[in-house]
Coordinates of C-alpha atoms in Angstrom, one line a residue:
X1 CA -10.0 7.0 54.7
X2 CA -6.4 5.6 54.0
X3 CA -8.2 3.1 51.8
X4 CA -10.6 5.4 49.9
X5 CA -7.5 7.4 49.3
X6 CA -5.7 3.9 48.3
X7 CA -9.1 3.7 45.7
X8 CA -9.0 6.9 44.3
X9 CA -5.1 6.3 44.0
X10 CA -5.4 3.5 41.4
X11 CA -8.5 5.2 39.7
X12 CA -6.8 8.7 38.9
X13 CA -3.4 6.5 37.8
X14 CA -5.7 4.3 35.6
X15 CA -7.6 7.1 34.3
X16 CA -4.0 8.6 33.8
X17 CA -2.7 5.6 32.2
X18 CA -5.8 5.3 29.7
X19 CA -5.5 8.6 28.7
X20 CA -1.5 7.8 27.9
X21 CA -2.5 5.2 25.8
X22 CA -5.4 7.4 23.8
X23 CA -3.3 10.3 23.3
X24 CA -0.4 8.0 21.8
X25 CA -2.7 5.3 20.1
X26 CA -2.8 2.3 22.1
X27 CA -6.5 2.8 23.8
X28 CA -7.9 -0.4 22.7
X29 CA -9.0 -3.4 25.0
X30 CA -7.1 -3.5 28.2
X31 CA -7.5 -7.5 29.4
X32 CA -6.0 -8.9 26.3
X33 CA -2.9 -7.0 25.1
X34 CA -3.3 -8.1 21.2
X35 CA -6.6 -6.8 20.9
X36 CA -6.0 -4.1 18.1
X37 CA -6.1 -0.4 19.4
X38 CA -8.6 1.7 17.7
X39 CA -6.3 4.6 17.7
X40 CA -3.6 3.5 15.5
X41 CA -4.0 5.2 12.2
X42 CA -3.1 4.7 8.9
X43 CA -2.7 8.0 7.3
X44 CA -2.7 7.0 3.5
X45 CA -1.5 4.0 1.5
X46 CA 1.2 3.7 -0.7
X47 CA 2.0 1.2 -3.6
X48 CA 5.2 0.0 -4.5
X49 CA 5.9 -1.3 -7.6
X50 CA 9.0 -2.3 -8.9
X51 CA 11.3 -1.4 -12.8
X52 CA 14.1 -2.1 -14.8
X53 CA 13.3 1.3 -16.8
X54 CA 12.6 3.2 -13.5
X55 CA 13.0 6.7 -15.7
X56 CA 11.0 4.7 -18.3
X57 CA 7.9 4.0 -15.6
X58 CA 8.1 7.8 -14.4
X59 CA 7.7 9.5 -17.4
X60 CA 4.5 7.1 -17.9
X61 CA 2.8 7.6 -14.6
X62 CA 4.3 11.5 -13.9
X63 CA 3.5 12.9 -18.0
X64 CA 1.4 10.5 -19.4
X65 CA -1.0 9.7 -16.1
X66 CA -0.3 13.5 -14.3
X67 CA 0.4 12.4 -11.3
X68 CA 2.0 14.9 -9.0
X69 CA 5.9 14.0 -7.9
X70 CA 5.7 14.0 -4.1
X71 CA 8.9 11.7 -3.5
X72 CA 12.3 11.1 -5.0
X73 CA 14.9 9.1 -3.4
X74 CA 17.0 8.9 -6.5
X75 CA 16.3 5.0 -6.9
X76 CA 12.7 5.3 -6.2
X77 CA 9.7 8.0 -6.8
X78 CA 6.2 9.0 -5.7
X79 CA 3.4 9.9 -7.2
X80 CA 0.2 11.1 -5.8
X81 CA -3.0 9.2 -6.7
X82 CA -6.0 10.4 -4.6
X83 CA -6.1 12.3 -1.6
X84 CA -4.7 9.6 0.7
X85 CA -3.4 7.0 -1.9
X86 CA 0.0 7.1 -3.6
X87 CA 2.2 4.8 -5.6
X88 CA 6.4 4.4 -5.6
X89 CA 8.1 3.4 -8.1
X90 CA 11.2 1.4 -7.5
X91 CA 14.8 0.6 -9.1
X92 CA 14.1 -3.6 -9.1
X93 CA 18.3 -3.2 -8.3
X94 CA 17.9 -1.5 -5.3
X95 CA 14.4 -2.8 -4.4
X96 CA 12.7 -5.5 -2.5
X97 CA 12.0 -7.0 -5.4
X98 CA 12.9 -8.1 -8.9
X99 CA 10.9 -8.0 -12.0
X100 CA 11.1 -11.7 -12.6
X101 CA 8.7 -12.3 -10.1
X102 CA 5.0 -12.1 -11.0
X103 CA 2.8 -9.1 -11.0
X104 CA 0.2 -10.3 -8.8
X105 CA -2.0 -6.8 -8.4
X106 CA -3.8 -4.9 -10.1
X107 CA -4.1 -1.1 -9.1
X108 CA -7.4 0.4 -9.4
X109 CA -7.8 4.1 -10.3
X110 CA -11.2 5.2 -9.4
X111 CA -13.0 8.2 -11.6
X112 CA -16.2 9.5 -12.9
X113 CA -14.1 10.0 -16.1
X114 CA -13.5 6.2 -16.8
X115 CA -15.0 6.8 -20.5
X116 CA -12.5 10.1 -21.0
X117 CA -9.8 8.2 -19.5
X118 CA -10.0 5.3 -22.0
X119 CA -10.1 7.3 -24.9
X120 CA -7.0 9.1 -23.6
X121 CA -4.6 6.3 -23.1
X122 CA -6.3 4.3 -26.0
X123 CA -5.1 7.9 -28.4
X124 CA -1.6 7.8 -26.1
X125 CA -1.1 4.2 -27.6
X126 CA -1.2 2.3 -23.9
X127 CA -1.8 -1.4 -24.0
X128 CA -5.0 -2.2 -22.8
X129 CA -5.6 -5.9 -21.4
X130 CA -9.7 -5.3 -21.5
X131 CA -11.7 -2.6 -23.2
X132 CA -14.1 -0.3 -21.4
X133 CA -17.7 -1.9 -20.1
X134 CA -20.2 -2.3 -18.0
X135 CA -19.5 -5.5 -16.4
X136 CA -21.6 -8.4 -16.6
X137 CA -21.1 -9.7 -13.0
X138 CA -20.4 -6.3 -10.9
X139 CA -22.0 -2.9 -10.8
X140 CA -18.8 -1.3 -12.5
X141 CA -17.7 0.2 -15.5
X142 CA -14.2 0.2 -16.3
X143 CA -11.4 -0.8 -18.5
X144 CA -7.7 -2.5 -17.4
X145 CA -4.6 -1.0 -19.1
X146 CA -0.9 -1.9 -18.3
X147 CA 1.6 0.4 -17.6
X148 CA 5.0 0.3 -19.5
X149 CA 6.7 -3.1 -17.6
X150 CA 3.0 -5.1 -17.4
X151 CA 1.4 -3.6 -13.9
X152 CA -2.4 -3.6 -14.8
X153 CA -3.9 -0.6 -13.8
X154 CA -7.8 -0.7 -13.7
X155 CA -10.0 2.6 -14.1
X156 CA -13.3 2.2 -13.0
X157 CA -16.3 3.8 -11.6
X158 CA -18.5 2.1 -9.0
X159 CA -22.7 2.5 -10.4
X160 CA -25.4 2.8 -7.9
X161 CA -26.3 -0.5 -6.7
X162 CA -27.2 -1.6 -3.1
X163 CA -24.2 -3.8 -3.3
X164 CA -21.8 -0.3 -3.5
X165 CA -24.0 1.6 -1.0
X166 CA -21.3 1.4 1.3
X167 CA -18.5 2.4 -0.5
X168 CA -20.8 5.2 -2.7
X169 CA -21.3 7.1 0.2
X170 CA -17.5 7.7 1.0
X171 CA -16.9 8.3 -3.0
X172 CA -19.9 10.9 -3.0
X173 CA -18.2 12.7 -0.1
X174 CA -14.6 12.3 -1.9
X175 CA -13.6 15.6 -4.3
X176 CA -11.2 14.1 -7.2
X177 CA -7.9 15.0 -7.6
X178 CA -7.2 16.7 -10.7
X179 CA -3.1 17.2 -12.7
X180 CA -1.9 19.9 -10.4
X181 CA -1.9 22.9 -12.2
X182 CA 1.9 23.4 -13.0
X183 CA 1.8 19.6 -14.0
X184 CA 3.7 19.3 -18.0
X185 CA 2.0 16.2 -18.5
X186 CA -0.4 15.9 -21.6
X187 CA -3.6 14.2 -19.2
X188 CA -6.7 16.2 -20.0
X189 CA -7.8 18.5 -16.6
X190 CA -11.2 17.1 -16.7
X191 CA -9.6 13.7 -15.5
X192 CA -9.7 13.6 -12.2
X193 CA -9.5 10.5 -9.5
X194 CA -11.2 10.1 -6.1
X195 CA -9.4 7.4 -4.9
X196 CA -7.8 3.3 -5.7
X197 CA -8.0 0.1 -5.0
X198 CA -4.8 -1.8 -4.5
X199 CA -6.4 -5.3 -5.4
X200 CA -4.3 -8.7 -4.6
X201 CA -5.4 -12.5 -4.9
X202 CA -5.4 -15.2 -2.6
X203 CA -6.2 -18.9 -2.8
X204 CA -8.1 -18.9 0.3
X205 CA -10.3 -15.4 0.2
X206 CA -11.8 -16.4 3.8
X207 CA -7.9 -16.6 5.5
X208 CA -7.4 -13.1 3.6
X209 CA -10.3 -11.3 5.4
X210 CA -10.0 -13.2 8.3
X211 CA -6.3 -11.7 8.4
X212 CA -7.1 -7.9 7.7
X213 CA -9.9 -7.9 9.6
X214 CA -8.3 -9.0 12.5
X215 CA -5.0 -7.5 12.7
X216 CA -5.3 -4.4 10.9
X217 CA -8.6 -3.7 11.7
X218 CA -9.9 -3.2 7.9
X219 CA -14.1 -3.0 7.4
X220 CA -15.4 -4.4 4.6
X221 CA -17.2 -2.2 2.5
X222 CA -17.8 -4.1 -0.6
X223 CA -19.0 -7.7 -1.0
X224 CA -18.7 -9.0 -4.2
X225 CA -18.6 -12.7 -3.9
X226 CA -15.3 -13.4 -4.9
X227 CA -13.8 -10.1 -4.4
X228 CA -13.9 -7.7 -1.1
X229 CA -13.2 -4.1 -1.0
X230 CA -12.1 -2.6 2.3
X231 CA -11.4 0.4 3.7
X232 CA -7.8 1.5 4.7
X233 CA -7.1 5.2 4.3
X234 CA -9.7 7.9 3.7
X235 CA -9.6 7.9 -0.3
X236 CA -7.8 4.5 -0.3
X237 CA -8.8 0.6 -0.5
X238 CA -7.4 -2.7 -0.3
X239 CA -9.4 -5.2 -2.6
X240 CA -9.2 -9.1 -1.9
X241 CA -9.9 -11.3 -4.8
X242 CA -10.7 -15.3 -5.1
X243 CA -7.2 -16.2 -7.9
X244 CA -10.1 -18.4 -9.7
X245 CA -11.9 -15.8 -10.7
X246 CA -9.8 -12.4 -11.0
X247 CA -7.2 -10.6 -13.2
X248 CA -4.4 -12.6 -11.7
X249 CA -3.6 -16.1 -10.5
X250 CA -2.0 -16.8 -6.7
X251 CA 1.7 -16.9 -6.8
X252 CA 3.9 -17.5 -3.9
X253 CA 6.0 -14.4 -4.8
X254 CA 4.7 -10.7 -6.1
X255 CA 6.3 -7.8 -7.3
X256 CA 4.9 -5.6 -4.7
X257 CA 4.6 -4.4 -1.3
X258 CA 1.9 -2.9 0.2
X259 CA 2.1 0.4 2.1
X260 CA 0.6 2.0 4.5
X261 CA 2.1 5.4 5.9
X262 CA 1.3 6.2 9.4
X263 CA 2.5 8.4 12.2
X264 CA 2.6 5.7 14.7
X265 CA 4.6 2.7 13.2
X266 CA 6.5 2.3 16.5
X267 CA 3.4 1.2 18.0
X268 CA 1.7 -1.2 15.1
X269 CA 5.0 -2.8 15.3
X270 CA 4.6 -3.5 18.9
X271 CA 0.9 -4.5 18.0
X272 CA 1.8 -6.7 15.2
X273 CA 4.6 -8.6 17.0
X274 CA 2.4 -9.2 20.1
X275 CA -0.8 -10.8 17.4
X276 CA 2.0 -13.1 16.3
X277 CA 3.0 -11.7 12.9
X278 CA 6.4 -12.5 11.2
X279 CA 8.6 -9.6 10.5
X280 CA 11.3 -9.5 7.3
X281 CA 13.3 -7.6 9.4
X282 CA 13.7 -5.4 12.5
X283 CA 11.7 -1.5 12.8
X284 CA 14.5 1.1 12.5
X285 CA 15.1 4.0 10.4
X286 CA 16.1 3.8 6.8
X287 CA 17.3 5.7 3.8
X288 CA 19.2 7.7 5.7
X289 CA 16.8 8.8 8.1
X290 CA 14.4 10.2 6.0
X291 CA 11.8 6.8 6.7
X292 CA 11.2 4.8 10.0
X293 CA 9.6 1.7 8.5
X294 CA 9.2 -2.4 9.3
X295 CA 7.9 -4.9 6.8
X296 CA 5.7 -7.8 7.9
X297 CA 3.4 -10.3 5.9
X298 CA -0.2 -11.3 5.0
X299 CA -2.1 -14.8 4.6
X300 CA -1.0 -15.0 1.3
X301 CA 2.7 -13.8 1.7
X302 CA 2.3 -10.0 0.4
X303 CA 4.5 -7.7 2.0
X304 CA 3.1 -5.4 4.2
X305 CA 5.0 -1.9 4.5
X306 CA 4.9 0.2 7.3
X307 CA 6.2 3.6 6.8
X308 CA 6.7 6.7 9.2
X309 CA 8.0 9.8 6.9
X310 CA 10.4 11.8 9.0
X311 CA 11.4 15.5 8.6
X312 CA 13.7 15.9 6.1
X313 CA 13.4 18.2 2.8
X314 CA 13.1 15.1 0.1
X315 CA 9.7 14.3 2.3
X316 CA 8.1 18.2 2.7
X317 CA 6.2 17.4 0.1
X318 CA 4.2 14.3 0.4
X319 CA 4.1 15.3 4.6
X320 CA 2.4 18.3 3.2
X321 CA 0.0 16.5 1.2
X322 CA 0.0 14.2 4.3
X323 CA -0.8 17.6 6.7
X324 CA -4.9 17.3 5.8
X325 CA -5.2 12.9 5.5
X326 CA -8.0 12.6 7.8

């Protein structure tokens, strides 16, 4: 009896115990403590890209793109992309980075409206770095503009094609986001985006999946060959790309960090520590308590940002938008 009791004992506190670790996102494998825990979430992604004009940068992506304003911080400012998928835009003074180093990225826009949105910026008088097409190698059509400091930004629209089954199925379940409606910006209301692609490029494409896949979890959705879309947040992607055959060439150092907003950053800091993973720089809270954030790196040396928005009234909006992620 005393042992049976003993037995039920350690069951009940291990059942206990395992619902702990569901309930606050560490429910993954038990024997090996750097198995990644299915329950840790990443709520949306956010791109970080980095100005000398910041006002300059803001008026392009807030009047000429119409992206809603869901962040200001004074020496930074987000924008809404998609559903789940924003960008910052950063003073390079106050930043992580400086504009001097390359701009090794490309950030995709996806839409239905990649012909309308061509013809728009093309009248606006944006540079464009390619013109719109069907490619020759992918199932896409698309064009690649830059924005005002040399950021390509590619708008594109994924055709049917077994190849972007995967990824097609999510899209065709994915309303667009449209300007909001008391947006002053001059983009036409019938251009709407479902979601991006944050794509980076790596000498050694294998290391680079090897490395999301394994510590953050990421499923590859897309298989291009020399390029790999994967899934990260509901409406937003992170593309890997072979340097020898993309946009961009590797560089040791990139303008840009890679975000990805989450309510439990506490616990992929634990996570990442415990696979092994280099930090820049201790988790603690920041900008004056408005973010609780760590940065760590890829394969390739890309910072990865980890971001927890806390309550505070320069965040209601985006943790609004942030409210219906899933």
């Amino acid at each position: 009896m005393e042992c049976a009791m003993k037995k039920s004992t350690i069951i009940i506190t291990a059942a206990v115990l395992l619902m702990g670790m569901i309930v606050t996102g560490y429910a993954g494998d038990l024997t090996n403590p750097a198995a990644k825990p299915p329950g840790l979430d990443i709520q949306a992604n956010m791109t970080f890209f980095y100005y000398k004009d910041l006002a300059g940068a803001a008026d392009f992506y807030e009047n000429l793109l119409g992206l809603q304003l869901v962040l200001d911080y004074g020496f930074a400012r987000g924008y809404r992309i998609s559903k789940t998928s924003f960008i910052c835009l950063v003073d390079e003074t106050k930043g992580m980075h400086k504009t001097t180093e390359p701009k090794t990225a490309t950030l995709s826009f996806i839409s239905r409206e990649v012909d309308g949105w061509y013809h728009y910026l093309k009248a606006k008088g944006v540079k464009m770095h390619s013109p719109l097409r069907n490619s020759t190698r992918l199932p896409i059509r698309g064009f690649v503009a830059r924005d005002p400091e040399g950021y390509f930004l590619e708008f594109e629209t994924f055709l049917e094609h077994d190849r972007n089954k995967k990824l097609l199925t999510i899209l065709n379940k994915t309303p667009a986001l449209y300007p909001p409606k008391d947006s002053a910006g001059t983009r036409p209301k019938e251009l709407g985006v479902q979601g991006s692609i944050l794509w980076m490029y790596y000498k050694d494409l294998k290391a680079a999946q090897k490395f999301y896949e394994e510590n953050l979890g990421l499923k590859m959705l897309v298989d291009q060959g020399f390029a790999d879309v994967y899934t990260s947040s509901p409406t937003a992607f992170v593309g890997l790309v072979d340097e020898a055959k993309g946009l961009h060439r590797f560089s040791p150092e990139k303008s840009v960090n890679v975000g990805f907003i989450t309510r439990e950053v506490d616990q992929w800091y634990d996570y990442l520590l415990k696979k092994g993973l280099k930090m820049r720089g201790p988790l603690q809270d920041a900008e004056k308590g408005r973010v609780r954030a760590f940065v760590t790196f890829d394969s390739a040396g890309y910072y990865l940002e980890f971001d927890k928005f806390l309550p505070h009234k320069t965040n209601n909006v985006l943790l609004e938008a942030l409210k219906n992620s899933r």
